[in-house]
Amino acid sequence: MNASTLTRGGRAGKRKAAPAIEGAARAGFTARGVIYLLVGLLALQIAFGGSGKQADQGGALEEVAGKPFGEAVLWALGIGLVGMALWRLSETVFGAAGPDGGKAKKRLASAARAVFYGFVAYTVLSFAAGSGGSGSSDGKSKDATARAMDLPAGQWLVAAAGVGVLCAGVWMVVQAARRKYHKHMRLGEMSHGVRRTVDVTGVGGGVARGLVFAVAGGFALRAAVEYEPDKAKGMDDTLRSFTETPAGPWLLVLIAVGLMLFGLFSFAMARYRKV
């Protein structure tokens, strides 16, 4: 069996699984959109001093759980995120959409995303099952940083992770600002108004999301350099840190609105993303 035979077999397998893969991907984008909308809303409430809840995934899940039919919605979100993980896994096996989707770099990126969304799905489903699996992102960040620093060369590992997250955040900002998401979307199916709305949410949301990642990576790097695990911050503490800038709470307001825009952008991806 040669490489071309394997490639043809992979393409045939992808065509057979296409309807299920597409449904899983779109469910995943929808679930991601709900979570980002809620995190942005919680961050907005913090900016105006009206919320004691965590502005992170755990806070978003608690917000959902407190609403009518909250448990059913939590299970739906968890299953949607499982769909996202399975879609990314399918890209690892069969290759992503597009002419260069089968390249090793693309497959590795899809594998990393599959692991990430698999972990997120697990935490959401654990929360839905009543095990409280989401927890505080701040506590998890500090605990993980402390454990990592206890390993041989742990300080360097944490520093490398911080640099990686910081660079990922900068990459997200640049990609969003350059509207690189266009190549992944079915632009021909959009009206002028829809496309303009997608660009507002895609650029604004992507830049805000990237800034949060970049700042969180910076805190992890600082924790490594100063050898103080408590300097690492999860999403909630990272968002709250924006209120400590000269702009005060207004910078957090902008970031919060941006995260909500990213939630709306995720809904657009659920509708128009090439899968």
Coordinates of C-alpha atoms in Angstrom, one line a residue:
M1 CA 0.0 0.0 0.0
N2 CA 1.6 3.3 -1.1
A3 CA 1.1 6.9 0.0
S4 CA -1.4 7.7 -2.8
T5 CA -3.6 4.8 -1.8
L6 CA -3.6 6.0 1.8
T7 CA -4.5 9.5 0.7
R8 CA -7.4 8.2 -1.5
G9 CA -8.6 6.1 1.4
G10 CA -8.5 9.1 3.8
R11 CA -10.4 11.2 1.4
A12 CA -13.1 8.5 0.9
G13 CA -13.4 8.1 4.7
K14 CA -13.7 11.9 5.1
R15 CA -16.5 12.0 2.5
K16 CA -18.4 9.3 4.3
A17 CA -18.1 11.0 7.6
A18 CA -18.7 14.5 6.3
P19 CA -22.3 15.0 7.5
A20 CA -21.6 14.0 11.0
I21 CA -18.3 15.9 11.1
E22 CA -20.0 19.1 9.8
G23 CA -22.8 18.8 12.4
A24 CA -20.2 18.3 15.2
A25 CA -18.2 21.3 14.1
R26 CA -21.2 23.6 14.0
A27 CA -22.4 22.4 17.3
G28 CA -19.0 23.1 18.8
F29 CA -18.8 26.7 17.4
T30 CA -22.3 27.3 18.9
A31 CA -21.3 26.1 22.3
R32 CA -18.1 28.2 22.2
G33 CA -20.1 31.2 21.3
V34 CA -22.4 30.8 24.3
I35 CA -19.5 30.5 26.7
Y36 CA -17.7 33.6 25.3
L37 CA -20.9 35.6 25.4
L38 CA -21.4 34.7 29.1
V39 CA -17.7 35.3 30.0
G40 CA -17.9 38.7 28.3
L41 CA -21.1 39.6 30.1
L42 CA -19.6 38.6 33.5
A43 CA -16.5 40.7 32.8
L44 CA -18.8 43.6 31.9
Q45 CA -20.6 43.3 35.2
I46 CA -17.2 43.2 37.0
A47 CA -16.1 46.4 35.2
F48 CA -19.2 48.2 36.7
G49 CA -18.7 46.6 40.1
G50 CA -21.9 44.5 39.9
S51 CA -20.7 40.9 40.0
G52 CA -18.8 38.7 42.5
K53 CA -18.7 35.8 40.1
Q54 CA -15.7 34.5 38.2
A55 CA -15.3 35.9 34.7
D56 CA -14.1 32.6 33.3
Q57 CA -15.5 29.3 32.1
G58 CA -16.5 28.3 35.6
G59 CA -18.4 31.5 36.2
A60 CA -20.2 31.1 32.8
L61 CA -21.2 27.5 33.7
E62 CA -22.5 28.7 37.1
E63 CA -24.5 31.4 35.4
V64 CA -26.1 28.8 33.1
A65 CA -26.7 26.4 35.9
G66 CA -28.8 29.0 37.8
K67 CA -31.2 29.5 35.0
P68 CA -34.4 27.5 34.1
F69 CA -33.4 24.3 32.2
G70 CA -29.8 25.1 33.1
E71 CA -28.8 21.5 33.5
A72 CA -30.0 20.6 30.1
V73 CA -28.2 23.6 28.6
L74 CA -25.0 22.5 30.3
W75 CA -25.2 19.0 28.9
A76 CA -25.9 20.5 25.4
L77 CA -22.8 22.8 25.7
G78 CA -20.6 19.9 26.8
I79 CA -21.8 17.7 23.9
G80 CA -21.3 20.6 21.5
L81 CA -17.7 20.9 22.7
V82 CA -17.2 17.2 22.3
G83 CA -18.3 17.8 18.7
M84 CA -15.7 20.5 18.3
A85 CA -13.0 18.1 19.6
L86 CA -14.1 15.3 17.3
W87 CA -14.1 17.7 14.3
R88 CA -10.5 18.8 15.1
L89 CA -9.6 15.1 15.5
S90 CA -11.0 14.4 12.1
E91 CA -8.9 17.1 10.7
T92 CA -5.9 15.4 12.2
V93 CA -6.8 12.1 10.6
F94 CA -8.2 13.2 7.3
G95 CA -6.8 16.7 6.9
A96 CA -8.5 20.1 7.1
A97 CA -10.6 21.9 4.5
G98 CA -8.6 23.7 1.9
P99 CA -5.7 22.9 -0.5
D100 CA -3.1 22.8 2.2
G101 CA -5.2 21.1 4.9
G102 CA -3.3 17.8 4.7
K103 CA 0.1 19.3 5.6
A104 CA 1.8 18.0 8.7
K105 CA 1.7 21.5 10.3
K106 CA -2.0 21.8 9.9
R107 CA -2.6 18.3 11.2
L108 CA -0.5 19.0 14.3
A109 CA -2.4 22.2 15.0
S110 CA -5.7 20.3 14.7
A111 CA -4.4 17.7 17.1
A112 CA -3.5 20.3 19.6
R113 CA -6.9 21.9 19.3
A114 CA -8.6 18.5 19.6
V115 CA -6.8 17.9 22.9
F116 CA -7.7 21.4 24.1
Y117 CA -11.4 21.2 23.3
G118 CA -11.5 17.6 24.6
F119 CA -10.3 19.0 28.0
V120 CA -12.8 21.9 27.9
A121 CA -15.6 19.5 27.1
Y122 CA -14.6 17.2 30.0
T123 CA -14.7 20.1 32.5
V124 CA -18.1 21.2 31.2
L125 CA -19.6 17.7 31.3
S126 CA -18.1 17.2 34.8
F127 CA -19.8 20.3 35.9
A128 CA -23.1 19.2 34.4
A129 CA -22.8 15.9 36.1
G130 CA -22.5 17.7 39.5
S131 CA -18.8 17.0 40.2
G132 CA -17.9 20.7 40.1
G133 CA -15.2 20.0 37.6
S134 CA -14.9 23.5 36.2
G135 CA -13.4 25.3 39.3
S136 CA -11.6 28.6 39.3
S137 CA -9.3 29.3 36.4
D138 CA -7.1 31.4 38.7
G139 CA -6.7 28.6 41.3
K140 CA -6.0 26.1 38.5
S141 CA -3.3 28.4 37.0
K142 CA -1.6 28.9 40.3
D143 CA -1.7 25.2 41.2
A144 CA -0.5 24.1 37.8
T145 CA 2.3 26.7 37.9
A146 CA 3.4 25.6 41.3
R147 CA 3.5 21.9 40.3
A148 CA 5.4 22.7 37.1
M149 CA 8.0 24.7 39.0
D150 CA 8.7 21.7 41.3
L151 CA 9.8 19.7 38.3
P152 CA 13.4 19.6 37.0
A153 CA 13.9 22.7 35.0
G154 CA 10.4 23.7 36.0
Q155 CA 11.1 27.4 36.0
W156 CA 12.2 27.1 32.3
L157 CA 9.2 25.0 31.4
V158 CA 6.8 27.6 32.9
A159 CA 8.7 30.4 31.1
A160 CA 8.4 28.6 27.8
A161 CA 4.7 28.0 28.4
G162 CA 4.2 31.7 29.2
V163 CA 6.1 32.7 26.1
G164 CA 4.0 30.3 24.0
V165 CA 0.7 31.6 25.3
L166 CA 1.9 35.2 24.9
C167 CA 3.0 34.5 21.3
A168 CA -0.3 32.7 20.6
G169 CA -2.2 35.8 21.8
V170 CA -0.2 38.1 19.6
W171 CA -0.8 35.7 16.7
M172 CA -4.5 35.8 17.3
V173 CA -4.5 39.6 17.3
V174 CA -2.6 39.8 14.1
Q175 CA -4.7 37.1 12.4
A176 CA -7.9 38.8 13.4
A177 CA -6.7 42.3 12.4
R178 CA -5.7 40.9 9.0
R179 CA -9.1 39.1 8.6
K180 CA -7.4 35.8 8.0
Y181 CA -10.6 34.0 9.0
H182 CA -12.0 35.0 5.5
K183 CA -10.2 32.0 3.9
H184 CA -12.1 29.6 6.3
M185 CA -15.6 31.1 5.5
R186 CA -18.1 30.8 2.7
L187 CA -18.1 34.5 2.0
G188 CA -20.1 34.1 -1.2
E189 CA -23.2 33.1 0.8
M190 CA -23.2 36.3 2.8
S191 CA -25.0 39.5 2.0
H192 CA -23.1 42.8 2.3
G193 CA -24.6 43.5 5.6
V194 CA -23.8 40.0 7.0
R195 CA -20.3 40.2 5.8
R196 CA -19.8 43.6 7.5
T197 CA -21.2 42.3 10.7
V198 CA -18.9 39.2 10.5
D199 CA -15.9 41.5 10.1
V200 CA -16.9 43.7 13.1
T201 CA -17.3 40.6 15.3
G202 CA -14.3 38.7 13.8
V203 CA -11.8 41.6 14.1
G204 CA -13.1 43.1 17.4
G205 CA -13.7 39.7 19.0
G206 CA -10.4 38.2 17.8
V207 CA -8.3 41.1 18.9
A208 CA -9.9 41.1 22.4
R209 CA -9.5 37.3 22.8
G210 CA -5.8 37.6 21.6
L211 CA -5.1 40.4 24.1
V212 CA -6.4 38.3 27.0
F213 CA -4.2 35.3 26.0
A214 CA -1.2 37.6 25.5
V215 CA -1.6 39.2 29.0
A216 CA -2.2 35.8 30.6
G217 CA 1.0 34.5 29.0
G218 CA 2.9 37.6 30.3
F219 CA 1.7 36.8 33.8
A220 CA 2.9 33.2 33.5
L221 CA 6.3 34.4 32.2
R222 CA 6.6 36.9 35.1
A223 CA 5.7 34.1 37.6
A224 CA 8.6 32.0 36.1
V225 CA 11.2 34.8 36.1
E226 CA 10.3 35.8 39.7
Y227 CA 9.8 32.2 40.8
E228 CA 6.5 33.1 42.3
P229 CA 3.6 30.7 41.2
D230 CA 1.0 33.1 42.6
K231 CA 1.9 35.6 39.9
A232 CA 0.3 33.4 37.3
K233 CA -3.3 34.3 36.5
G234 CA -6.3 32.6 35.1
M235 CA -8.8 34.3 32.8
D236 CA -10.7 35.9 35.7
D237 CA -7.6 37.5 37.3
T238 CA -6.3 38.4 33.9
L239 CA -9.5 40.3 33.0
R240 CA -9.6 42.0 36.4
S241 CA -6.0 43.2 35.8
F242 CA -7.3 45.4 33.0
T243 CA -9.0 47.6 35.6
E244 CA -5.6 48.3 37.2
T245 CA -4.3 50.2 34.1
P246 CA -4.5 54.0 33.7
A247 CA -7.7 53.5 31.7
G248 CA -9.4 52.0 34.8
P249 CA -12.5 49.8 34.3
W250 CA -13.1 51.2 30.8
L251 CA -10.4 49.0 29.3
L252 CA -12.1 46.0 30.8
V253 CA -15.4 47.2 29.3
L254 CA -13.8 47.2 25.9
I255 CA -12.3 43.7 26.4
A256 CA -15.6 42.4 27.8
V257 CA -17.5 43.8 24.7
G258 CA -14.8 42.2 22.5
L259 CA -15.3 38.8 24.1
M260 CA -19.0 39.1 23.6
L261 CA -18.3 40.0 20.0
F262 CA -16.2 36.8 19.7
G263 CA -19.1 34.8 21.0
L264 CA -21.3 36.3 18.2
F265 CA -18.4 35.6 15.7
S266 CA -18.5 32.0 16.8
F267 CA -22.2 31.8 15.9
A268 CA -21.3 33.1 12.5
M269 CA -18.6 30.5 12.2
A270 CA -21.2 27.9 13.1
R271 CA -23.2 29.0 10.1
Y272 CA -20.6 29.9 7.5
R273 CA -17.4 28.0 8.4
K274 CA -16.0 25.7 5.7
V275 CA -15.8 22.2 7.2

